[in-house]
PDB file of N, CA, C and O in Angstrom:
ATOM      1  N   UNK A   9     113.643 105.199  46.509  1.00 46.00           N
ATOM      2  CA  UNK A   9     113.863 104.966  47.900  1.00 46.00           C
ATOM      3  C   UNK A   9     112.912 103.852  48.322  1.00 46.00           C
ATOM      4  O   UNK A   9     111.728 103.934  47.994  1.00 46.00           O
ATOM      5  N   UNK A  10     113.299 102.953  48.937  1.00 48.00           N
ATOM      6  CA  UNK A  10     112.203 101.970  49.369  1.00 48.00           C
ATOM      7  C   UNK A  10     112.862 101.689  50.880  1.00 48.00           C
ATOM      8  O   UNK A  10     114.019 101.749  51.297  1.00 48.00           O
ATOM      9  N   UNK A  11     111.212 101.256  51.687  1.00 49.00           N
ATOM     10  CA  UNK A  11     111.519 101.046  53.043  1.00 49.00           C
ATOM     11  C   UNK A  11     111.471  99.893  53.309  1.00 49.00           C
ATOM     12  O   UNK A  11     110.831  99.128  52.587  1.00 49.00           O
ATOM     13  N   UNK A  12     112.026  99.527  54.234  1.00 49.00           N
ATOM     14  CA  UNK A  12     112.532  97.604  54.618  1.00 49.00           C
ATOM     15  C   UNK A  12     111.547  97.938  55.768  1.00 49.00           C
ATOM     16  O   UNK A  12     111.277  98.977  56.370  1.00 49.00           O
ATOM     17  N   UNK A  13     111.064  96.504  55.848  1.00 50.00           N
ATOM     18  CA  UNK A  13     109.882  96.335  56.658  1.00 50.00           C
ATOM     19  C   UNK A  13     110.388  95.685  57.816  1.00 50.00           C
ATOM     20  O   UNK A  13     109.699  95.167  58.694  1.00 50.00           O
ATOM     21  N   UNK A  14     111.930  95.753  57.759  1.00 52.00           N
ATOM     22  CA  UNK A  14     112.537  95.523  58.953  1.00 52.00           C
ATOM     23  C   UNK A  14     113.176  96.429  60.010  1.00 52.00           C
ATOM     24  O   UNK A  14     114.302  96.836  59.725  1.00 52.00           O
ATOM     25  N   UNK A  15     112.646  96.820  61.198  1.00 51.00           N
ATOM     26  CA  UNK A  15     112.824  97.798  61.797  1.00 51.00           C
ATOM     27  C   UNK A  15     114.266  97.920  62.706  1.00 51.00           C
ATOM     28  O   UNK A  15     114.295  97.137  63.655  1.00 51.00           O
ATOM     29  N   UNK A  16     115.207  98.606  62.580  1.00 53.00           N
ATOM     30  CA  UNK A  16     116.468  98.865  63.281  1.00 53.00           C
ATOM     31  C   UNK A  16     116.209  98.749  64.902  1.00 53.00           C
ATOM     32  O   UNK A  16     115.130  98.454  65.417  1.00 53.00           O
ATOM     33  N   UNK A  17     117.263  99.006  65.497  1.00 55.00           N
ATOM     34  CA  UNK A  17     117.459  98.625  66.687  1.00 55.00           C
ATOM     35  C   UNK A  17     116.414  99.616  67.462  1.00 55.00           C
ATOM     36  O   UNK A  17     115.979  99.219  68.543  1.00 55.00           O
ATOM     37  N   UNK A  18     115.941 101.039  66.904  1.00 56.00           N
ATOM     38  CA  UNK A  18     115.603 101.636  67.849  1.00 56.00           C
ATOM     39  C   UNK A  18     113.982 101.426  67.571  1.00 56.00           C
ATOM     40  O   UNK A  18     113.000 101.888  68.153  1.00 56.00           O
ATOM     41  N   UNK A  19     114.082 100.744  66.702  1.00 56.00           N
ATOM     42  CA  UNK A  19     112.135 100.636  66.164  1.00 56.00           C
ATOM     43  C   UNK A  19     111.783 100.951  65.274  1.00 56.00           C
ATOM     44  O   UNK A  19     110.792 100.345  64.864  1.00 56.00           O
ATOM     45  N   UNK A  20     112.301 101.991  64.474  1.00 59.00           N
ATOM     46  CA  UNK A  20     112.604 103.031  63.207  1.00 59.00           C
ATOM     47  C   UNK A  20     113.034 102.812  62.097  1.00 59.00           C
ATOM     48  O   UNK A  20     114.225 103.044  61.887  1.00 59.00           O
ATOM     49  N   UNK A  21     112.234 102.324  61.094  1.00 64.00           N
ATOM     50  CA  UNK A  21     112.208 102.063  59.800  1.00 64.00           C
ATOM     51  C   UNK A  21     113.168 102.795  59.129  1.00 64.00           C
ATOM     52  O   UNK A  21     113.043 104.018  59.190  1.00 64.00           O
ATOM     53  N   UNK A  22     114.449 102.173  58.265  1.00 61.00           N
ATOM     54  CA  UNK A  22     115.357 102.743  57.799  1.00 61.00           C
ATOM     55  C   UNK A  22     115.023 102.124  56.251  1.00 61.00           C
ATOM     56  O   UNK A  22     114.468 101.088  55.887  1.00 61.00           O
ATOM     57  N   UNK A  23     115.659 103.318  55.484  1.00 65.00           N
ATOM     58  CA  UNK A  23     115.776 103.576  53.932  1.00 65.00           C
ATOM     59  C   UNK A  23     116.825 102.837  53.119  1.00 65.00           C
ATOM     60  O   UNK A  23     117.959 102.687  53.573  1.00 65.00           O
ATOM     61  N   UNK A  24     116.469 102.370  51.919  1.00 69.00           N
ATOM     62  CA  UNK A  24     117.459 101.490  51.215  1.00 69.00           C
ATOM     63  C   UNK A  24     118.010 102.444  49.893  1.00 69.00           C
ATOM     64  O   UNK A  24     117.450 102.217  48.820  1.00 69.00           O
ATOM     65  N   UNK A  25     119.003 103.426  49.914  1.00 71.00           N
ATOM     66  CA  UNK A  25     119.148 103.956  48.732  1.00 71.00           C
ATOM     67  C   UNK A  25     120.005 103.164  47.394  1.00 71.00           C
ATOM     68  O   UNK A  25     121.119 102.655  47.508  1.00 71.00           O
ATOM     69  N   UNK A  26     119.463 103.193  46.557  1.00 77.00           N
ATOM     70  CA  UNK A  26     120.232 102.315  45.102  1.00 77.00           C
ATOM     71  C   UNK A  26     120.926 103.167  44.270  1.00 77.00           C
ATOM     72  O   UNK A  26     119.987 103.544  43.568  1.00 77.00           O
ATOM     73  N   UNK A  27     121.611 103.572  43.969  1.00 81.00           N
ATOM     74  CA  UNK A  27     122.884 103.791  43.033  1.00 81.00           C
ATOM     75  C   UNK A  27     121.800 103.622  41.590  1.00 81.00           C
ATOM     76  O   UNK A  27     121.338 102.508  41.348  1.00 81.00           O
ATOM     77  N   UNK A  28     121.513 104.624  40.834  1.00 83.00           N
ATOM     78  CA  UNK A  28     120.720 103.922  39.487  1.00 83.00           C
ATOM     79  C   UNK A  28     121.954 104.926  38.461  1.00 83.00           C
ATOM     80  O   UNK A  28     122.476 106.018  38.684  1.00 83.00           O
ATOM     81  N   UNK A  29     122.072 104.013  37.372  1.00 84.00           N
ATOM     82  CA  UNK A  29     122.788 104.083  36.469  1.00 84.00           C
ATOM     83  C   UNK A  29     122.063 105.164  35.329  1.00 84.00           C
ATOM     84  O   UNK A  29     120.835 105.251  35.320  1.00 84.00           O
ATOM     85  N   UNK A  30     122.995 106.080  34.252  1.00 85.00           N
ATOM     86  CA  UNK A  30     122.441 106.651  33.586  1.00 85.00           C
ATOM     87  C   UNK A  30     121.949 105.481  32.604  1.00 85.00           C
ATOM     88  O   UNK A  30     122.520 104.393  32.527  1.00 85.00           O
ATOM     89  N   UNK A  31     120.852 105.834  31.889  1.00 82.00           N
ATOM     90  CA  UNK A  31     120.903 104.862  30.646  1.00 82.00           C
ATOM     91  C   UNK A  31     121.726 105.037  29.301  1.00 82.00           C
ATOM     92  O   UNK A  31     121.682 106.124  28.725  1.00 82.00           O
ATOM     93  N   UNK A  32     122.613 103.799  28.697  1.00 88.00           N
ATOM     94  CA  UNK A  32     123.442 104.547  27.955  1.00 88.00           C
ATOM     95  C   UNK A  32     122.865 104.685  26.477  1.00 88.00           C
ATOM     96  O   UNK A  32     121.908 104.048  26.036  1.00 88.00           O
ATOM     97  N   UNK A  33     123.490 105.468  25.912  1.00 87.00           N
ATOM     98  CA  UNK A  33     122.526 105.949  24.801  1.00 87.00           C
ATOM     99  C   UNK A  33     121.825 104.944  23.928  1.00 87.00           C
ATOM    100  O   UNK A  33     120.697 105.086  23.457  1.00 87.00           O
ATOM    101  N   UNK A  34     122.901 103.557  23.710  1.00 93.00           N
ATOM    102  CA  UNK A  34     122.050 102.698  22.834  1.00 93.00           C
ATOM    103  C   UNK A  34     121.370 101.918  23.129  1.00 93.00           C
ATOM    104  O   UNK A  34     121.096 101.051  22.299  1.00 93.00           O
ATOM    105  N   UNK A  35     120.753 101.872  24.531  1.00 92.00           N
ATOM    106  CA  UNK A  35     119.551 101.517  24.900  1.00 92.00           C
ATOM    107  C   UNK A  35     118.625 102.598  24.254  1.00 92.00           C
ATOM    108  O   UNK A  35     117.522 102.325  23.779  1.00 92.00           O
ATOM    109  N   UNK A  36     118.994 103.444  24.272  1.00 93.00           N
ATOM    110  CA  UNK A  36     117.717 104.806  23.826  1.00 93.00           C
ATOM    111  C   UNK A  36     117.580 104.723  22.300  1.00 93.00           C
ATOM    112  O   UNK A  36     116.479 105.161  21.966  1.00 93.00           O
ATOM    113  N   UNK A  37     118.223 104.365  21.393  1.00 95.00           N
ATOM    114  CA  UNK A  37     118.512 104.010  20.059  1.00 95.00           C
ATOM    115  C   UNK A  37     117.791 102.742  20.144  1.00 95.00           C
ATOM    116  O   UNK A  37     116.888 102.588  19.322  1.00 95.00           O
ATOM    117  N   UNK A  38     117.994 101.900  20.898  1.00 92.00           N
ATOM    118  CA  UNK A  38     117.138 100.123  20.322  1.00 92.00           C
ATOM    119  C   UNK A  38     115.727 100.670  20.990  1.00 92.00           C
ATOM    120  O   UNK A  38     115.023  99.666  20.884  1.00 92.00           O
ATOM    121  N   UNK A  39     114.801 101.815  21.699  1.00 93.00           N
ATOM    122  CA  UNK A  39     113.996 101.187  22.473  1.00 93.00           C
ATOM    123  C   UNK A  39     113.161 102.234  21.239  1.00 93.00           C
ATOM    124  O   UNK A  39     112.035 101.991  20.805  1.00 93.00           O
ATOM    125  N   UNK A  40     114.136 103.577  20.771  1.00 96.00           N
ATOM    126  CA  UNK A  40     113.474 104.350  19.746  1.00 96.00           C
ATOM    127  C   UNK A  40     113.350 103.247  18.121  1.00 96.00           C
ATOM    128  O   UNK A  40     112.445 103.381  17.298  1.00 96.00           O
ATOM    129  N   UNK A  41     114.115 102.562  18.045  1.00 95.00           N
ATOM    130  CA  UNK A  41     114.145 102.078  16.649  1.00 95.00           C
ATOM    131  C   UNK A  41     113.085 100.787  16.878  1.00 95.00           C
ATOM    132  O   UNK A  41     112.557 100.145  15.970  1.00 95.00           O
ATOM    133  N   UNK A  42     112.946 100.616  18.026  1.00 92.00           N
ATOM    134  CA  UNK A  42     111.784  99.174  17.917  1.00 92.00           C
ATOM    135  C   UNK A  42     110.308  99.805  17.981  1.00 92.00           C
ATOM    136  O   UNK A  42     109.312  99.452  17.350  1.00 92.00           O
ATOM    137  N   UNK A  43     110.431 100.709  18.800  1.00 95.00           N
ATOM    138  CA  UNK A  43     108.980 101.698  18.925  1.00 95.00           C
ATOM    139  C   UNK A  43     108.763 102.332  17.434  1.00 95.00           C
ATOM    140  O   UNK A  43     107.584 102.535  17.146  1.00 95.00           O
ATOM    141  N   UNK A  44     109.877 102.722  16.304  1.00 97.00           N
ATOM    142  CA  UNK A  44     109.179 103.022  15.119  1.00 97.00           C
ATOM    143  C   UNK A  44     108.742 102.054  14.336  1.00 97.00           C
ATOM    144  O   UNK A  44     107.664 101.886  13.767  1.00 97.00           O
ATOM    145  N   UNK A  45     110.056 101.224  14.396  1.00 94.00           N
ATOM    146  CA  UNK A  45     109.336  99.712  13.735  1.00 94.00           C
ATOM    147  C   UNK A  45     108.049  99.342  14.084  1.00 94.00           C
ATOM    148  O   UNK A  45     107.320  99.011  13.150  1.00 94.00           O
ATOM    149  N   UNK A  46     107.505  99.312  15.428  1.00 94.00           N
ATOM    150  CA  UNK A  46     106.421  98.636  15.521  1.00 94.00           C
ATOM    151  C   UNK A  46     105.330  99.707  14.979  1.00 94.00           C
ATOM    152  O   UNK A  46     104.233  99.296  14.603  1.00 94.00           O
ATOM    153  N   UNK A  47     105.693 101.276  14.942  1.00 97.00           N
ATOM    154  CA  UNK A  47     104.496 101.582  14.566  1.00 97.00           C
ATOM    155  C   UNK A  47     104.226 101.517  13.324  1.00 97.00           C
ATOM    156  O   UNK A  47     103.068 101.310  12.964  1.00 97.00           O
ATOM    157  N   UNK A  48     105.076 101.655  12.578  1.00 97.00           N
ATOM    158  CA  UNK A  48     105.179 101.540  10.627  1.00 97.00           C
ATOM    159  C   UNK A  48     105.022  99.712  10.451  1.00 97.00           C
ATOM    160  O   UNK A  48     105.327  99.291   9.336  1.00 97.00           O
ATOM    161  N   UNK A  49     104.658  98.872  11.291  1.00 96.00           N
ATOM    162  CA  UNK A  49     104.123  97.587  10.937  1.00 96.00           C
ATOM    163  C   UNK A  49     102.187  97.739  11.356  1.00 96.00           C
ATOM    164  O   UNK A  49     101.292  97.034  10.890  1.00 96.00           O
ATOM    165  N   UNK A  50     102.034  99.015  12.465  1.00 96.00           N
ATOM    166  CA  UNK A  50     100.977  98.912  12.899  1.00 96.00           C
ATOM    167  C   UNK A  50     100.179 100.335  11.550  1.00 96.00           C
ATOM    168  O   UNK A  50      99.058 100.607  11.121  1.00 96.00           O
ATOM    169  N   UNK A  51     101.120 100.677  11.425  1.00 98.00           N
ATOM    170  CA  UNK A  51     100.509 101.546  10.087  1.00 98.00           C
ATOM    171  C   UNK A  51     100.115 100.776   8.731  1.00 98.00           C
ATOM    172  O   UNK A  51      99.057 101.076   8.178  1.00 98.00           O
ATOM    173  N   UNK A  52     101.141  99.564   8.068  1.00 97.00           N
ATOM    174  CA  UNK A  52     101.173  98.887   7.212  1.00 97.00           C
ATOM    175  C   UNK A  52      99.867  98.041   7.614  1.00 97.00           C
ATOM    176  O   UNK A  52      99.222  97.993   6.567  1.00 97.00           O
ATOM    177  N   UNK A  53      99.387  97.576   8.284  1.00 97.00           N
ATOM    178  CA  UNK A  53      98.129  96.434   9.221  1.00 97.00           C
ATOM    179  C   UNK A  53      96.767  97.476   8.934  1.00 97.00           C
ATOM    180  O   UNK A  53      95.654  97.048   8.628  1.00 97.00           O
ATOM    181  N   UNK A  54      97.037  98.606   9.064  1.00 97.00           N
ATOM    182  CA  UNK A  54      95.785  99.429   8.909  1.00 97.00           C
ATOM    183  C   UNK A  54      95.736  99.791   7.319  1.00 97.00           C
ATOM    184  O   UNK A  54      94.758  99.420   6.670  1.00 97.00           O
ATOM    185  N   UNK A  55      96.602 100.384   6.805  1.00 98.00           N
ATOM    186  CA  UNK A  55      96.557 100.078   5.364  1.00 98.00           C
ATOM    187  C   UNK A  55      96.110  99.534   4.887  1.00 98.00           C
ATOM    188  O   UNK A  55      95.052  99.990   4.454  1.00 98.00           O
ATOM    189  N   UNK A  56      96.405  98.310   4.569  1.00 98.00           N
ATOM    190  CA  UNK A  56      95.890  96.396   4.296  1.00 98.00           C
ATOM    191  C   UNK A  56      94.669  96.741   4.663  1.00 98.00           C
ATOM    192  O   UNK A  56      93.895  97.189   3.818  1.00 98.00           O
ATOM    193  N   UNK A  57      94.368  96.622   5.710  1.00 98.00           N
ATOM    194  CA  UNK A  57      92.648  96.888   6.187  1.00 98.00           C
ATOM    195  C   UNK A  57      91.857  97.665   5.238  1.00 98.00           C
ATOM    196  O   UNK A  57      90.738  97.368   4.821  1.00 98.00           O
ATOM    197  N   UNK A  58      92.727  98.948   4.864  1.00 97.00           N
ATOM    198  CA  UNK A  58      91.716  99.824   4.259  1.00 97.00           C
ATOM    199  C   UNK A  58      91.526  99.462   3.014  1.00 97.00           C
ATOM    200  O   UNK A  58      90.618 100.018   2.396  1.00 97.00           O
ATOM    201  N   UNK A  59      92.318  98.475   2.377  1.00 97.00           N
ATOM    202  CA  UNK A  59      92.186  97.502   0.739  1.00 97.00           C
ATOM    203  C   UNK A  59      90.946  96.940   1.306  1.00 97.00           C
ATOM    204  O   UNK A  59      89.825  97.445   1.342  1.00 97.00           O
ATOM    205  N   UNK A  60      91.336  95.863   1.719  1.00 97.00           N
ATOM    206  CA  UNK A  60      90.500  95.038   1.731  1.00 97.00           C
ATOM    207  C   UNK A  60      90.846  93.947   2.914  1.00 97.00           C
ATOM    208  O   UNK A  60      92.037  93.841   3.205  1.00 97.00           O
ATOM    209  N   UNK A  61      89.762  93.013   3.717  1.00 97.00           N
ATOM    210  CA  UNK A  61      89.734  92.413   4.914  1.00 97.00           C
ATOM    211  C   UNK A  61      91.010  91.483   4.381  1.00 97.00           C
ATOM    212  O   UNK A  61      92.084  91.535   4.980  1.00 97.00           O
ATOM    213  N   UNK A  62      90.843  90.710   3.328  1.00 98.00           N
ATOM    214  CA  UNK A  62      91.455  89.674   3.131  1.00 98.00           C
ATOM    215  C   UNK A  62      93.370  90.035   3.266  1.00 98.00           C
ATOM    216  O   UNK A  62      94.305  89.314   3.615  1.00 98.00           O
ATOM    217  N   UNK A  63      93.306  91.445   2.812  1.00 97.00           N
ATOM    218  CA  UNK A  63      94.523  91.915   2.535  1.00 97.00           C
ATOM    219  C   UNK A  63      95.376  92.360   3.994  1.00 97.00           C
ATOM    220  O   UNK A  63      96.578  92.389   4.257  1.00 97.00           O
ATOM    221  N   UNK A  64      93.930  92.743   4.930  1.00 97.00           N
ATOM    222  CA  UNK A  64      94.521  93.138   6.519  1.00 97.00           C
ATOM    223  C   UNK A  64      94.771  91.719   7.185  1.00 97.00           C
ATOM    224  O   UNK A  64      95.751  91.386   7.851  1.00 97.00           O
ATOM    225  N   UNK A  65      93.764  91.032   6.884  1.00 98.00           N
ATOM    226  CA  UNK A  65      94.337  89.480   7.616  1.00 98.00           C
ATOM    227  C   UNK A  65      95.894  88.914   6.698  1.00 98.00           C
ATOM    228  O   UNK A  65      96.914  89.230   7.310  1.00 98.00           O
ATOM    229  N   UNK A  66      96.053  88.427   5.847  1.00 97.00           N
ATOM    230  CA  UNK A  66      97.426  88.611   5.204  1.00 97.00           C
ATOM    231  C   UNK A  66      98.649  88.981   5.977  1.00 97.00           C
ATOM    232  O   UNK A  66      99.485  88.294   6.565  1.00 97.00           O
ATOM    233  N   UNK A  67      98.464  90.711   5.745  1.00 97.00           N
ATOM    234  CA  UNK A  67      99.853  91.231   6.463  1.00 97.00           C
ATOM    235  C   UNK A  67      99.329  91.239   7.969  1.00 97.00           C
ATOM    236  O   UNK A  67     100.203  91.159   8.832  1.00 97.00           O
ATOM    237  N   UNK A  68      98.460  91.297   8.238  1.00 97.00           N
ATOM    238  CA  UNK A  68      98.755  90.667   9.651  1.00 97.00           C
ATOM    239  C   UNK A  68      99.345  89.552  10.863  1.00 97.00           C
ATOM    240  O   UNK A  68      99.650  89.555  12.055  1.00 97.00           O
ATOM    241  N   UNK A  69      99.260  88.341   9.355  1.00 97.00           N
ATOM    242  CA  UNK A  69      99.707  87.179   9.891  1.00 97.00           C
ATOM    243  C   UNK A  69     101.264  87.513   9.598  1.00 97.00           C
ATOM    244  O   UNK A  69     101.992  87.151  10.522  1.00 97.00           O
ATOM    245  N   UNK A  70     101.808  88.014   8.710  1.00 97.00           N
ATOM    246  CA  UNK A  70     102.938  88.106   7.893  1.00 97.00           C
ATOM    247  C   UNK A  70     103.675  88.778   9.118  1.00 97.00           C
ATOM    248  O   UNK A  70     104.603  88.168   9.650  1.00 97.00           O
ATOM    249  N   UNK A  71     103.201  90.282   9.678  1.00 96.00           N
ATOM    250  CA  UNK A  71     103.690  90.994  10.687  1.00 96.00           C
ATOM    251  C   UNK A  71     104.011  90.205  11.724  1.00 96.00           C
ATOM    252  O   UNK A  71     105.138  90.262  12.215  1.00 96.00           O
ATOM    253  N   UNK A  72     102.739  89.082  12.349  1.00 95.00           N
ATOM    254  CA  UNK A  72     102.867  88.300  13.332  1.00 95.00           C
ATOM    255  C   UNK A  72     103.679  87.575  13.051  1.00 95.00           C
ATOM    256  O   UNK A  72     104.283  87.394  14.109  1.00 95.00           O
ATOM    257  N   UNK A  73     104.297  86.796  12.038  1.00 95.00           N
ATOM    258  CA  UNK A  73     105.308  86.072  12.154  1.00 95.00           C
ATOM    259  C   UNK A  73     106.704  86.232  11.818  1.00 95.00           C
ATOM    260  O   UNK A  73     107.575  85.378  11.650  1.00 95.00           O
ATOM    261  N   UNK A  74     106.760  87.896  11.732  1.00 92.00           N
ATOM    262  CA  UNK A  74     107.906  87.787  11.461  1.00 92.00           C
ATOM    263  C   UNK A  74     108.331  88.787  13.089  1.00 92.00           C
ATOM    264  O   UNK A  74     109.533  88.985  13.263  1.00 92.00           O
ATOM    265  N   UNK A  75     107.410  89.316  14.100  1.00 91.00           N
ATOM    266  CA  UNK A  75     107.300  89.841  15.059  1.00 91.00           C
ATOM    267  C   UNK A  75     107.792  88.685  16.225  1.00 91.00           C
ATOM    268  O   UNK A  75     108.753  88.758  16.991  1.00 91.00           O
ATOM    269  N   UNK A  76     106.895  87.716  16.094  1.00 90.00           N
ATOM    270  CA  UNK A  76     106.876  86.673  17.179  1.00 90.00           C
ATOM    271  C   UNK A  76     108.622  86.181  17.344  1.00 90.00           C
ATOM    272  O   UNK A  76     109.111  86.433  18.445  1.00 90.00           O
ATOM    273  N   UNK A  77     109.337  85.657  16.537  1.00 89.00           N
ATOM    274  CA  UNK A  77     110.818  85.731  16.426  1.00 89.00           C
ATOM    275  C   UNK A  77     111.461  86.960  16.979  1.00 89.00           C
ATOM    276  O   UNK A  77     112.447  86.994  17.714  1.00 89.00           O
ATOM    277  N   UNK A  78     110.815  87.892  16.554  1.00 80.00           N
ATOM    278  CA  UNK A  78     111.784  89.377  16.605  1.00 80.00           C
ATOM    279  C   UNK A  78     111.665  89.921  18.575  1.00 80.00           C
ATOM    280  O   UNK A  78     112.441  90.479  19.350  1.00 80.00           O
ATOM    281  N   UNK A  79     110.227  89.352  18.683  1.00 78.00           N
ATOM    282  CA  UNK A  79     110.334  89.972  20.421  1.00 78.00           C
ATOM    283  C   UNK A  79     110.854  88.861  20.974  1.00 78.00           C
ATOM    284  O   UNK A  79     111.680  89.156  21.838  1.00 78.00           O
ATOM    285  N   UNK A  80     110.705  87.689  20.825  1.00 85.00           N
ATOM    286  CA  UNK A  80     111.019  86.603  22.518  1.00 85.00           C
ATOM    287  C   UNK A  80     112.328  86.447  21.792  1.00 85.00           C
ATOM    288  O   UNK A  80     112.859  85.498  22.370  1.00 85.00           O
ATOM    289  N   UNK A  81     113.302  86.943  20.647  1.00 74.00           N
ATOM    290  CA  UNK A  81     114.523  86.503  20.977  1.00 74.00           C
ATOM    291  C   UNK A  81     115.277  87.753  21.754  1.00 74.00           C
ATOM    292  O   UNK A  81     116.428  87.617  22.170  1.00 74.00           O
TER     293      UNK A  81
END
């Protein structure tokens, strides 16, 4: 509900109701399958780490570049 800061004839702040849509399921499928992806890349990054520095910087860059494509398209 949001209020318009424009007041009706009698002075009296009136309500803007919006119509909101269900979400349809395969939004709920892309937002679950990107949230596991990202955590099994943020699991793989800590892994690497626990080898060795050289090995966490590595797949880190590797994650980052194959991430950077994958979000802004």
């Amino acid at each position: 509900m949001f209020l318009s800061s424009q007041a009706n004839g009698s002075g009296a702040l009136h309500h803007h109701h919006k119509q909101h849509k269900p979400i349809a399921p395969v939004a709920w499928m892309i937002i679950f399958g990107d949230g596991l992806h990202n955590f099994i890349d943020g699991v793989s990054i800590g892994a690497a780490f626990t080898e060795s520095v050289l090995a966490g910087v590595s797949v880190s860059v590797a994650i980052l570049c194959e991430e950077l494509p994958h979000e802004l398209g």
